[in-house]
CSV table of C-alpha atoms in Angstrom, one decimal:
chain,number,residue,atom,x,y,z
E,1,GLN,CA,54.5,36.9,119.3
E,2,PRO,CA,52.9,40.2,118.3
E,3,ILE,CA,51.7,40.4,114.7
E,4,TRP,CA,53.9,43.4,114.0
E,5,ASP,CA,57.1,41.8,115.3
E,6,THR,CA,56.3,38.7,113.2
E,7,PHE,CA,55.7,40.8,110.1
E,8,VAL,CA,58.9,42.8,110.5
E,9,PHE,CA,61.0,39.7,111.1
E,10,TYR,CA,59.8,38.0,107.9
E,11,LEU,CA,59.9,41.2,105.9
E,12,TYR,CA,63.6,41.5,106.8
E,13,GLN,CA,64.3,37.8,106.0
E,14,GLY,CA,62.6,38.2,102.6
E,15,MET,CA,64.9,41.1,101.7
E,16,ILE,CA,68.0,39.2,102.9
E,17,HIS,CA,67.0,36.1,100.9
E,18,ILE,CA,66.7,37.9,97.6
E,19,TRP,CA,70.0,39.8,98.1
E,20,ILE,CA,72.0,36.7,98.9
E,21,GLY,CA,70.2,34.5,96.3
E,22,LEU,CA,72.5,35.0,93.3
E,23,ASP,CA,70.3,32.9,91.1
E,24,HIS,CA,67.3,35.2,91.7
E,25,VAL,CA,69.4,38.4,91.3
E,26,LEU,CA,70.8,37.2,88.0
E,27,PHE,CA,67.4,36.3,86.7
E,28,ILE,CA,66.2,39.8,87.4
E,29,ILE,CA,69.3,41.3,85.8
E,30,ALA,CA,68.7,39.1,82.7
E,31,LEU,CA,65.2,40.5,82.5
E,32,LEU,CA,66.6,44.0,82.6
E,33,LEU,CA,69.2,43.2,80.0
E,34,HIS,CA,66.5,41.7,77.8
E,35,PHE,CA,64.4,44.8,78.1
E,36,SER,CA,67.3,47.1,77.4
E,37,TRP,CA,68.9,45.2,74.6
E,38,ASN,CA,65.8,44.3,72.6
E,39,GLN,CA,64.3,47.7,73.1
E,40,SER,CA,67.4,49.2,71.5
E,41,ARG,CA,67.4,46.7,68.6
E,42,THR,CA,63.8,47.3,67.8
E,43,ARG,CA,64.2,51.1,67.8
E,44,THR,CA,67.3,51.4,65.6
E,45,THR,CA,65.2,53.0,62.8
E,46,THR,CA,64.0,55.8,65.0
E,47,VAL,CA,64.8,59.1,63.4
E,48,ASN,CA,65.2,61.0,66.7
E,49,LYS,CA,68.4,59.7,68.3
E,50,ASP,CA,67.6,61.2,71.7
E,51,GLU,CA,64.2,59.5,71.7
E,52,ASN,CA,66.0,56.2,70.8
E,53,ASN,CA,68.1,56.5,73.9
E,54,GLN,CA,65.2,56.9,76.2
E,55,PHE,CA,64.7,54.1,78.7
E,56,LYS,CA,61.0,53.5,78.9
E,57,LEU,CA,59.8,52.3,82.2
E,58,LYS,CA,56.2,51.1,81.5
E,59,PRO,CA,57.1,47.8,79.7
E,60,LEU,CA,59.7,47.1,82.4
E,61,ILE,CA,57.3,47.6,85.2
E,62,LEU,CA,54.7,45.3,83.5
E,63,LEU,CA,57.4,42.7,83.1
E,64,ILE,CA,58.5,42.8,86.8
E,65,THR,CA,54.8,42.9,87.9
E,66,GLY,CA,54.2,39.6,86.0
E,67,PHE,CA,57.2,38.0,87.7
E,68,THR,CA,56.0,39.3,91.1
E,69,ILE,CA,52.5,37.9,90.7
E,70,ALA,CA,53.7,34.5,89.5
E,71,HIS,CA,56.2,33.9,92.3
E,72,SER,CA,53.8,35.2,94.9
E,73,ILE,CA,51.3,32.5,93.9
E,74,THR,CA,53.6,29.5,94.2
E,75,LEU,CA,55.3,30.9,97.3
E,76,THR,CA,51.9,31.2,99.1
E,77,LEU,CA,50.6,27.8,97.9
E,78,THR,CA,53.7,26.0,98.9
E,79,ALA,CA,54.1,27.7,102.2
E,80,LEU,CA,50.5,26.7,103.1
E,81,ASP,CA,51.3,23.1,102.0
E,82,TRP,CA,48.7,23.2,99.2
E,83,ILE,CA,51.3,22.1,96.7
E,84,SER,CA,54.6,20.3,97.2
E,85,VAL,CA,57.5,20.2,94.8
E,86,SER,CA,60.9,18.6,95.5
E,87,SER,CA,63.4,21.4,96.4
E,88,LYS,CA,66.0,19.7,94.2
E,89,TRP,CA,63.8,20.0,91.1
E,90,ALA,CA,62.8,23.5,92.0
E,91,GLU,CA,66.4,24.6,92.2
E,92,VAL,CA,67.1,22.9,88.8
E,93,GLY,CA,64.2,24.7,87.3
E,94,ILE,CA,65.4,28.0,88.7
E,95,ALA,CA,68.9,27.4,87.2
E,96,ILE,CA,67.4,26.6,83.8
E,97,SER,CA,65.3,29.8,84.0
E,98,VAL,CA,68.5,31.9,84.7
E,99,ALA,CA,70.4,30.2,81.7
E,100,TYR,CA,67.5,30.4,79.3
E,101,SER,CA,66.4,34.0,80.1
E,102,ALA,CA,70.0,35.1,79.5
E,103,LEU,CA,70.2,33.1,76.2
E,104,ASN,CA,66.9,34.7,75.1
E,105,VAL,CA,68.4,38.2,75.4
E,106,LEU,CA,70.6,37.4,72.5
E,107,THR,CA,68.5,34.9,70.5
E,108,HIS,CA,65.1,36.4,71.2
E,109,TRP,CA,63.6,33.0,70.5
E,110,ILE,CA,60.6,33.7,72.8
E,111,LYS,CA,59.0,36.8,71.5
E,112,ARG,CA,56.4,37.0,74.3
E,113,VAL,CA,58.8,37.7,77.2
E,114,MET,CA,55.9,38.3,79.6
E,115,LEU,CA,54.8,34.7,79.3
E,116,MET,CA,58.3,33.4,79.8
E,117,THR,CA,58.7,35.7,82.8
E,118,ILE,CA,55.4,34.5,84.4
E,119,ALA,CA,56.3,30.8,83.8
E,120,PHE,CA,59.8,31.2,85.3
E,121,GLY,CA,58.3,33.4,88.1
E,122,LEU,CA,56.3,30.3,89.2
E,123,LEU,CA,59.5,28.4,89.5
E,124,HIS,CA,61.2,31.1,91.6
E,125,GLY,CA,58.3,31.2,93.9
E,126,LEU,CA,59.0,27.5,94.8
E,127,GLY,CA,62.6,28.6,95.7
E,128,PHE,CA,61.3,31.4,97.9
E,129,ALA,CA,59.0,29.0,99.6
E,130,GLY,CA,61.9,26.7,100.3
E,131,ALA,CA,63.7,29.4,102.1
E,132,LEU,CA,60.6,30.3,104.0
E,133,SER,CA,60.1,26.7,105.1
E,134,GLU,CA,63.6,26.7,106.4
E,135,LEU,CA,62.8,29.7,108.6
E,136,GLY,CA,59.5,28.1,109.7
E,137,LEU,CA,56.2,29.8,109.7
E,138,SER,CA,54.8,31.5,112.8
E,139,GLN,CA,52.2,29.1,114.1
E,140,SER,CA,50.0,31.9,115.4
E,141,ASN,CA,50.5,34.2,112.4
E,142,GLN,CA,51.0,32.1,109.3
E,143,LEU,CA,49.5,34.5,106.8
E,144,THR,CA,51.4,37.4,108.4
E,145,SER,CA,54.6,35.5,108.0
E,146,ILE,CA,53.9,34.7,104.3
E,147,LEU,CA,52.9,38.3,103.6
E,148,GLY,CA,55.9,39.8,105.4
E,149,PHE,CA,58.3,37.5,103.6
E,150,ASN,CA,56.8,38.0,100.2
E,151,LEU,CA,56.8,41.8,100.6
E,152,GLY,CA,60.4,41.6,101.8
E,153,VAL,CA,61.3,39.8,98.6
E,154,GLU,CA,59.5,42.5,96.5
E,155,ILE,CA,61.4,45.3,98.4
E,156,GLY,CA,64.7,43.5,97.8
E,157,GLN,CA,63.8,43.1,94.2
E,158,VAL,CA,63.0,46.8,93.7
E,159,VAL,CA,66.3,47.7,95.3
E,160,ILE,CA,68.1,45.5,92.8
E,161,ILE,CA,66.3,47.2,89.9
E,162,LEU,CA,66.9,50.7,91.3
E,163,LEU,CA,70.6,49.9,91.6
E,164,ALA,CA,70.9,48.3,88.1
E,165,PHE,CA,68.7,50.8,86.3
E,166,PRO,CA,71.1,53.8,86.3
E,167,ILE,CA,74.0,51.6,85.1
E,168,LEU,CA,71.9,50.3,82.2
E,169,TRP,CA,70.8,53.8,81.4
E,170,LEU,CA,74.4,55.0,81.2
E,171,ILE,CA,75.4,52.0,79.1
E,172,LYS,CA,72.4,52.7,76.8
E,173,LYS,CA,73.9,56.2,76.1
E,174,GLN,CA,77.0,54.6,74.7
E,175,PRO,CA,75.9,52.3,71.8
E,176,THR,CA,79.4,50.9,71.1
E,177,LEU,CA,79.8,50.1,74.8
E,178,GLN,CA,76.4,48.6,74.9
E,179,LYS,CA,77.1,46.2,72.1
E,180,ILE,CA,80.0,44.8,74.1
E,181,ILE,CA,78.9,44.9,77.7
E,182,ILE,CA,75.3,43.5,77.4
E,183,PRO,CA,76.3,40.4,75.3
E,184,ALA,CA,79.3,39.7,77.5
E,185,THR,CA,77.3,40.0,80.7
E,186,THR,CA,74.5,37.9,79.2
E,187,LEU,CA,76.9,35.1,78.2
E,188,ALA,CA,78.4,35.1,81.7
E,189,ILE,CA,74.9,34.7,83.2
E,190,PHE,CA,74.1,32.0,80.7
E,191,ALA,CA,77.3,30.1,81.6
E,192,LEU,CA,76.7,30.4,85.3
E,193,GLY,CA,73.1,29.2,84.9
E,194,LEU,CA,74.3,26.1,83.0
E,195,TYR,CA,76.9,25.4,85.7
E,196,TRP,CA,74.1,25.5,88.4
E,197,VAL,CA,72.0,23.1,86.3
E,198,TRP,CA,75.0,20.6,86.1
E,199,GLU,CA,75.8,21.1,89.8
């Protein structure tokens, strides 16, 4: 099979996997909520109200980049059979990451969110690798398969962020609404994460 056809196939499969993987989607949303909610809380003393309502992209980009690097590492290592982790425990770990990241939005127990994101990103990489193993790697183009799938996951992830970002920006403009929607959404994600752990 031509390299380009292999790359496009796995690119598409990577995008589809992230979009239908509700656990991965909710983890990303929890990161966005954490970024939005805690940025607002730490800037309540700002004199300029308009400045306080600005949604700064740089910290968010750094956070998502950390998640990307982390899950890319474990996805690649697992796909190449350099490490092996039970899919059952990988899924439990991902469910815990969803629940805890949501809880941390409200509690802010972990101050260094980047470290939490990287640690949980390693877990999510195991989940992505599991999906890739079900597809099977191209025997003649293994690295192309991994690269295509990983890039597809990233594109799918960026699409989720681009769709959620305007909604969060609008909510951020309404402080009263923000104090209701973000905690309620966070608790719903937390509850669903706990259910997945139990399941």
